[in-house]
Short mmCIF file of C-alpha atoms and ligand atoms in Angstrom, two decimals:
data_model
loop_
_atom_site.label_atom_id
_atom_site.label_comp_id
_atom_site.label_asym_id
_atom_site.label_seq_id
_atom_site.Cartn_x
_atom_site.Cartn_y
_atom_site.Cartn_z
CA MET A 11 -6.28 3.47 -11.59
CA ALA A 12 -6.84 1.51 -8.40
CA LYS A 13 -10.03 1.95 -6.47
CA LYS A 14 -9.88 3.43 -3.02
CA GLY A 15 -8.94 0.86 -0.43
CA LYS A 16 -7.56 -1.54 -2.99
CA TYR A 17 -3.91 -2.37 -3.33
CA LYS A 18 -2.51 -4.24 -6.29
CA CYS A 19 0.53 -6.45 -6.48
CA GLN A 20 2.42 -5.06 -9.45
CA VAL A 21 4.04 -8.42 -10.10
CA CYS A 22 1.15 -10.89 -10.27
CA GLY A 23 -1.74 -8.43 -10.52
CA LEU A 24 -3.76 -9.72 -7.57
CA THR A 25 -5.64 -7.10 -5.58
CA TYR A 26 -5.84 -6.72 -1.82
CA ASN A 27 -7.90 -4.60 0.54
CA GLU A 28 -4.90 -4.09 2.77
CA LYS A 29 -1.61 -2.58 1.66
CA GLU A 30 0.24 -4.92 4.02
CA TRP A 31 -0.83 -7.96 2.00
CA ALA A 32 -0.14 -6.31 -1.32
CA ASP A 33 3.36 -5.50 -0.15
CA LYS A 34 3.92 -9.05 1.09
CA CYS A 35 2.62 -10.47 -2.17
CA LYS A 36 4.83 -8.18 -4.22
CA ALA A 37 7.86 -9.08 -2.14
CA TRP A 38 7.13 -12.79 -2.45
CA CYS A 39 6.34 -12.68 -6.16
CA SER A 40 9.48 -10.69 -6.92
CA GLU A 41 11.73 -13.03 -4.98
CA HIS A 42 10.17 -16.42 -5.67
CA LYS A 43 8.50 -15.92 -9.07
CA SER A 44 5.52 -17.84 -7.73
CA CYS A 45 2.47 -17.36 -5.56
CA ASN A 46 2.21 -18.03 -1.85
CA LEU A 47 -1.17 -19.55 -0.96
CA GLU A 48 -0.98 -18.07 2.53
CA ILE A 49 -0.77 -14.63 0.94
CA ILE A 50 -3.04 -14.91 -2.08
CA LYS A 51 -5.92 -16.25 -0.01
CA HIS A 52 -6.24 -12.67 1.23
CA ALA A 53 -6.64 -11.37 -2.31
CA VAL A 54 -9.97 -9.99 -3.48
CA LYS A 55 -11.65 -10.88 -6.75
ZN1 ZN B 28 1.78 -10.97 -6.16
#
């Protein structure tokens, strides 16, 4: 279960503090089957 304030990309598994980025990551990952550096740099460890 995700922690409060954390949003996970269901495709690549990266976690974001903002849902907006998680949604963008998921959309990108689903369409391109790869990671977008401009998006994943917003991911949290
Ligand atoms: Zn992703």
